[in-house]
Amino acid sequence: MARKNRVAVIGASGRMGKAIIQVLSQSKVSELSAAVVGKGSVYLGLDSGLHSGLKQNEILFSDDLSKSISGSDTVIDFSIREVLSDVLSTCKEFKKPVVVGTTGLTETHKELLKETSKIIPIVYSPNMSIGVNLLFKLTEIAAKVMGDLADIEIQDIHHRHKKDAPSGTAEKLKTILLETLSRTESNIVHGRHGILPERDPKEIAIHTLRAGEVIGDHTVYFFTPEERVEISHKAQDRKTFAVGSVKAAEFLVGREKGLYDMFSVLGL
């Protein structure tokens, strides 16, 4: 039987890290090689309670970033953006492909991803969910058909703990709409308040809600005078993002250097 793909998980103590570990524990193709918790420039070891149910003799838990990455076949990073540079540098050093699902990345981070992808293969997506990436594709199709006829709005709902707003997914939807319709950031409005002029035909508004424990809901609306089209995705379990992340890690095995997205992983 062929050896399983060994995956190192960076940010394993977070909500997503725990979900990824659970998916890996059930995978027939990949397994957990090592797990690292990243916080600033300090890497902390895992609490044993985070990996209950996994066979300890099959898994190495490490607080050493270099050791964890060098001993893996692929890396999944769901830590925090402040450690992305360290993660990419270490992956580059050991020539290890990496899946980056960390949110709130700046343009500087994205440039770093592009530069590093000249050395190693990287999958980066603001949302690893298979369903959300279908949402991206359907939004592109709808924009091509209805974009010049419709008023377009984006709604982003997440749990009260989420720090970035709008979400990376909402930002990706915005980018798809702008590129498809040849519009610019000047057409974007974030919420509305006060006495406003009549809506500009090319305006695209983004509305952000942060409340409760909502995992992630996104809807793109296309309004015409005669009808309304709504394209929605509602996450019911964080496992959906974990499944996509593990699928992306498996996609990267043996892949040529370059920057890939989930469209590439899913054949969209």
CSV table of C-alpha atoms in Angstrom, one decimal:
chain,number,residue,atom,x,y,z
A,1,MET,CA,0.0,0.0,0.0
A,2,ALA,CA,1.4,3.4,-1.0
A,3,ARG,CA,2.4,5.7,1.8
A,4,LYS,CA,-0.1,8.4,2.7
A,5,ASN,CA,0.6,12.1,1.9
A,6,ARG,CA,2.0,13.6,5.1
A,7,VAL,CA,0.5,17.0,5.9
A,8,ALA,CA,1.8,19.6,8.4
A,9,VAL,CA,-0.9,21.8,9.8
A,10,ILE,CA,0.1,25.3,10.9
A,11,GLY,CA,-2.3,27.0,13.3
A,12,ALA,CA,-3.6,23.7,14.6
A,13,SER,CA,-5.2,25.0,17.8
A,14,GLY,CA,-7.6,27.3,15.9
A,15,ARG,CA,-11.1,26.5,14.8
A,16,MET,CA,-10.0,25.6,11.3
A,17,GLY,CA,-6.9,23.8,12.5
A,18,LYS,CA,-8.9,21.4,14.6
A,19,ALA,CA,-11.3,20.8,11.8
A,20,ILE,CA,-8.4,20.0,9.4
A,21,ILE,CA,-6.9,17.6,11.9
A,22,GLN,CA,-10.3,15.8,12.2
A,23,VAL,CA,-10.5,15.4,8.4
A,24,LEU,CA,-7.0,14.2,8.1
A,25,SER,CA,-7.7,11.6,10.8
A,26,GLN,CA,-10.4,10.1,8.5
A,27,SER,CA,-8.5,10.5,5.2
A,28,LYS,CA,-7.5,7.4,3.2
A,29,VAL,CA,-5.0,9.5,1.2
A,30,SER,CA,-3.4,11.9,3.7
A,31,GLU,CA,-2.5,11.9,7.3
A,32,LEU,CA,-1.3,14.4,9.9
A,33,SER,CA,2.5,14.6,9.9
A,34,ALA,CA,2.9,17.4,12.4
A,35,ALA,CA,1.0,20.3,13.9
A,36,VAL,CA,2.2,23.7,14.9
A,37,VAL,CA,0.5,26.5,16.7
A,38,GLY,CA,1.6,29.9,15.4
A,39,LYS,CA,1.3,33.1,17.5
A,40,GLY,CA,3.4,36.0,16.4
A,41,SER,CA,6.9,34.8,16.0
A,42,VAL,CA,6.6,32.2,18.7
A,43,TYR,CA,5.5,28.7,17.9
A,44,LEU,CA,3.7,26.9,20.8
A,45,GLY,CA,3.3,23.1,21.3
A,46,LEU,CA,-0.1,21.5,21.1
A,47,ASP,CA,-2.3,20.7,24.1
A,48,SER,CA,-2.9,17.0,24.1
A,49,GLY,CA,-6.6,17.6,24.3
A,50,LEU,CA,-6.6,19.0,20.8
A,51,HIS,CA,-6.0,15.7,19.1
A,52,SER,CA,-8.1,13.2,21.1
A,53,GLY,CA,-9.1,10.2,19.1
A,54,LEU,CA,-6.0,10.1,17.0
A,55,LYS,CA,-3.4,7.4,17.3
A,56,GLN,CA,-0.4,9.0,19.0
A,57,ASN,CA,2.1,6.5,17.6
A,58,GLU,CA,1.2,7.6,14.0
A,59,ILE,CA,1.4,11.3,14.5
A,60,LEU,CA,4.2,13.7,15.4
A,61,PHE,CA,3.2,16.8,17.2
A,62,SER,CA,6.0,19.4,17.2
A,63,ASP,CA,6.5,23.0,18.3
A,64,ASP,CA,9.4,23.3,15.8
A,65,LEU,CA,8.3,25.0,12.5
A,66,SER,CA,11.4,23.8,10.5
A,67,LYS,CA,11.1,20.2,11.9
A,68,SER,CA,7.3,20.1,11.2
A,69,ILE,CA,7.6,21.4,7.6
A,70,SER,CA,10.7,19.4,6.6
A,71,GLY,CA,9.1,16.2,7.8
A,72,SER,CA,5.9,16.7,5.7
A,73,ASP,CA,5.0,16.3,2.0
A,74,THR,CA,2.7,19.3,2.0
A,75,VAL,CA,1.8,22.1,4.4
A,76,ILE,CA,-1.6,23.6,5.3
A,77,ASP,CA,-1.4,27.1,6.9
A,78,PHE,CA,-4.5,28.4,8.7
A,79,SER,CA,-2.6,30.4,11.3
A,80,ILE,CA,-2.4,34.2,11.4
A,81,ARG,CA,-1.1,36.5,8.8
A,82,GLU,CA,1.8,37.7,11.0
A,83,VAL,CA,3.5,34.3,10.6
A,84,LEU,CA,2.9,33.9,6.9
A,85,SER,CA,6.4,35.2,6.0
A,86,ASP,CA,8.0,32.6,8.3
A,87,VAL,CA,5.9,29.8,7.0
A,88,LEU,CA,6.6,30.6,3.3
A,89,SER,CA,10.3,31.1,4.0
A,90,THR,CA,10.5,27.7,5.7
A,91,CYS,CA,8.4,26.0,2.9
A,92,LYS,CA,10.7,27.5,0.3
A,93,GLU,CA,13.8,26.4,2.2
A,94,PHE,CA,12.7,22.8,2.3
A,95,LYS,CA,10.9,22.9,-1.1
A,96,LYS,CA,7.5,22.0,0.4
A,97,PRO,CA,4.2,22.9,-1.3
A,98,VAL,CA,1.8,24.8,0.8
A,99,VAL,CA,-1.9,25.5,1.0
A,100,VAL,CA,-2.6,29.0,2.4
A,101,GLY,CA,-6.1,29.6,3.9
A,102,THR,CA,-5.1,32.4,6.3
A,103,THR,CA,-7.5,35.3,6.0
A,104,GLY,CA,-7.0,39.1,6.2
A,105,LEU,CA,-4.0,39.1,3.9
A,106,THR,CA,-2.7,42.4,2.7
A,107,GLU,CA,-1.4,43.2,-0.8
A,108,THR,CA,2.1,42.8,0.6
A,109,HIS,CA,1.3,39.3,1.7
A,110,LYS,CA,-0.2,38.5,-1.7
A,111,GLU,CA,2.9,39.8,-3.4
A,112,LEU,CA,4.9,37.5,-1.2
A,113,LEU,CA,2.8,34.6,-2.2
A,114,LYS,CA,3.4,35.4,-5.9
A,115,GLU,CA,7.2,35.6,-5.3
A,116,THR,CA,7.3,32.4,-3.3
A,117,SER,CA,5.3,30.6,-6.0
A,118,LYS,CA,8.2,31.0,-8.4
A,119,ILE,CA,10.0,28.5,-6.2
A,120,ILE,CA,7.3,26.2,-4.9
A,121,PRO,CA,3.7,25.3,-5.7
A,122,ILE,CA,1.1,27.2,-3.6
A,123,VAL,CA,-2.7,27.0,-3.4
A,124,TYR,CA,-4.1,30.2,-2.1
A,125,SER,CA,-7.8,30.9,-1.7
A,126,PRO,CA,-9.8,33.2,0.7
A,127,ASN,CA,-12.2,30.3,1.0
A,128,MET,CA,-11.3,26.6,0.6
A,129,SER,CA,-14.9,25.4,0.6
A,130,ILE,CA,-15.9,23.5,-2.5
A,131,GLY,CA,-19.4,25.1,-2.4
A,132,VAL,CA,-18.0,28.6,-2.0
A,133,ASN,CA,-15.8,28.1,-5.1
A,134,LEU,CA,-18.9,27.1,-7.0
A,135,LEU,CA,-20.4,30.3,-5.7
A,136,PHE,CA,-17.5,32.2,-7.2
A,137,LYS,CA,-18.0,30.5,-10.6
A,138,LEU,CA,-21.7,31.1,-10.6
A,139,THR,CA,-21.2,34.7,-9.7
A,140,GLU,CA,-18.9,35.1,-12.6
A,141,ILE,CA,-21.5,33.5,-15.0
A,142,ALA,CA,-24.3,35.6,-13.6
A,143,ALA,CA,-22.3,38.8,-13.9
A,144,LYS,CA,-21.6,38.1,-17.6
A,145,VAL,CA,-25.3,37.6,-18.2
A,146,MET,CA,-26.9,40.1,-15.9
A,147,GLY,CA,-24.2,42.5,-14.8
A,148,ASP,CA,-24.9,45.4,-17.0
A,149,LEU,CA,-28.7,45.1,-16.5
A,150,ALA,CA,-28.8,44.7,-12.7
A,151,ASP,CA,-28.0,46.4,-9.4
A,152,ILE,CA,-25.5,44.2,-7.6
A,153,GLU,CA,-25.1,43.8,-3.8
A,154,ILE,CA,-23.0,41.5,-1.7
A,155,GLN,CA,-23.9,40.3,1.8
A,156,ASP,CA,-21.3,38.8,4.2
A,157,ILE,CA,-22.4,37.3,7.5
A,158,HIS,CA,-20.0,35.8,10.1
A,159,HIS,CA,-19.7,35.0,13.8
A,160,ARG,CA,-19.0,37.8,16.2
A,161,HIS,CA,-15.4,36.8,16.7
A,162,LYS,CA,-14.2,37.3,13.1
A,163,LYS,CA,-11.7,40.1,12.9
A,164,ASP,CA,-11.5,41.1,9.2
A,165,ALA,CA,-14.4,42.8,7.4
A,166,PRO,CA,-15.4,42.3,4.8
A,167,SER,CA,-14.4,38.7,4.7
A,168,GLY,CA,-11.9,37.3,2.3
A,169,THR,CA,-14.7,35.6,0.5
A,170,ALA,CA,-16.7,38.8,0.1
A,171,GLU,CA,-13.5,40.5,-1.2
A,172,LYS,CA,-13.0,37.7,-3.7
A,173,LEU,CA,-16.6,38.1,-4.9
A,174,LYS,CA,-16.0,41.8,-5.3
A,175,THR,CA,-12.9,41.1,-7.4
A,176,ILE,CA,-14.8,38.7,-9.6
A,177,LEU,CA,-17.5,41.2,-10.2
A,178,LEU,CA,-15.1,44.1,-10.9
A,179,GLU,CA,-13.0,42.1,-13.3
A,180,THR,CA,-15.9,40.5,-15.1
A,181,LEU,CA,-17.7,43.9,-15.5
A,182,SER,CA,-14.5,46.0,-16.1
A,183,ARG,CA,-15.3,48.2,-13.1
A,184,THR,CA,-13.0,49.6,-10.4
A,185,GLU,CA,-12.8,50.2,-6.7
A,186,SER,CA,-14.4,53.5,-7.2
A,187,ASN,CA,-17.7,51.6,-7.9
A,188,ILE,CA,-17.6,49.9,-4.5
A,189,VAL,CA,-19.7,51.1,-1.5
A,190,HIS,CA,-19.4,49.6,2.0
A,191,GLY,CA,-22.9,49.8,3.6
A,192,ARG,CA,-25.0,53.0,3.4
A,193,HIS,CA,-25.9,55.7,5.8
A,194,GLY,CA,-27.6,59.1,5.7
A,195,ILE,CA,-29.3,60.9,2.9
A,196,LEU,CA,-27.8,59.5,-0.4
A,197,PRO,CA,-28.2,60.3,-4.1
A,198,GLU,CA,-30.0,57.8,-6.3
A,199,ARG,CA,-28.0,54.6,-6.7
A,200,ASP,CA,-25.3,54.7,-9.4
A,201,PRO,CA,-26.0,52.0,-12.1
A,202,LYS,CA,-22.4,50.7,-11.7
A,203,GLU,CA,-22.4,50.7,-7.9
A,204,ILE,CA,-21.6,47.4,-6.1
A,205,ALA,CA,-22.4,47.5,-2.4
A,206,ILE,CA,-20.9,45.2,0.3
A,207,HIS,CA,-22.8,44.7,3.6
A,208,THR,CA,-21.0,43.1,6.5
A,209,LEU,CA,-22.7,41.5,9.5
A,210,ARG,CA,-20.9,40.1,12.5
A,211,ALA,CA,-23.1,38.4,15.1
A,212,GLY,CA,-23.7,35.2,17.0
A,213,GLU,CA,-21.9,32.1,15.9
A,214,VAL,CA,-22.6,32.1,12.1
A,215,ILE,CA,-19.8,30.1,10.4
A,216,GLY,CA,-20.2,32.0,7.2
A,217,ASP,CA,-23.0,33.1,4.9
A,218,HIS,CA,-22.5,34.9,1.6
A,219,THR,CA,-25.0,36.1,-0.9
A,220,VAL,CA,-24.7,38.0,-4.2
A,221,TYR,CA,-27.8,39.7,-5.4
A,222,PHE,CA,-28.6,40.8,-8.9
A,223,PHE,CA,-31.7,43.1,-9.0
A,224,THR,CA,-33.4,44.2,-12.2
A,225,PRO,CA,-36.8,46.0,-12.4
A,226,GLU,CA,-38.5,42.7,-13.3
A,227,GLU,CA,-36.7,40.1,-11.2
A,228,ARG,CA,-34.1,39.3,-8.6
A,229,VAL,CA,-31.4,36.5,-8.7
A,230,GLU,CA,-29.8,35.5,-5.4
A,231,ILE,CA,-26.7,33.2,-5.4
A,232,SER,CA,-26.0,32.1,-1.8
A,233,HIS,CA,-23.7,29.8,0.1
A,234,LYS,CA,-24.3,29.0,3.8
A,235,ALA,CA,-21.7,27.0,5.7
A,236,GLN,CA,-23.2,24.6,8.2
A,237,ASP,CA,-19.9,23.1,9.5
A,238,ARG,CA,-16.3,24.3,9.4
A,239,LYS,CA,-15.5,20.8,8.1
A,240,THR,CA,-16.5,22.0,4.6
A,241,PHE,CA,-13.4,24.3,4.6
A,242,ALA,CA,-11.2,21.6,6.0
A,243,VAL,CA,-12.3,19.1,3.3
A,244,GLY,CA,-11.4,21.6,0.6
A,245,SER,CA,-8.0,22.4,2.3
A,246,VAL,CA,-7.0,18.7,2.4
A,247,LYS,CA,-8.1,18.3,-1.2
A,248,ALA,CA,-5.9,21.2,-2.1
A,249,ALA,CA,-3.0,19.7,-0.2
A,250,GLU,CA,-3.4,16.4,-2.2
A,251,PHE,CA,-3.6,18.4,-5.4
A,252,LEU,CA,-0.2,19.9,-4.8
A,253,VAL,CA,1.7,16.6,-4.4
A,254,GLY,CA,4.1,16.4,-7.4
A,255,ARG,CA,2.7,19.7,-8.8
A,256,GLU,CA,5.0,22.2,-10.7
A,257,LYS,CA,5.8,25.5,-9.0
A,258,GLY,CA,3.2,28.2,-9.4
A,259,LEU,CA,0.3,30.0,-7.7
A,260,TYR,CA,-2.9,28.0,-7.9
A,261,ASP,CA,-6.4,28.6,-6.7
A,262,MET,CA,-9.3,26.3,-5.8
A,263,PHE,CA,-10.6,26.6,-9.4
A,264,SER,CA,-7.5,24.7,-10.4
A,265,VAL,CA,-8.0,22.2,-7.6
A,266,LEU,CA,-11.6,21.6,-8.5
A,267,GLY,CA,-11.2,21.7,-12.3
A,268,LEU,CA,-13.4,24.8,-12.7
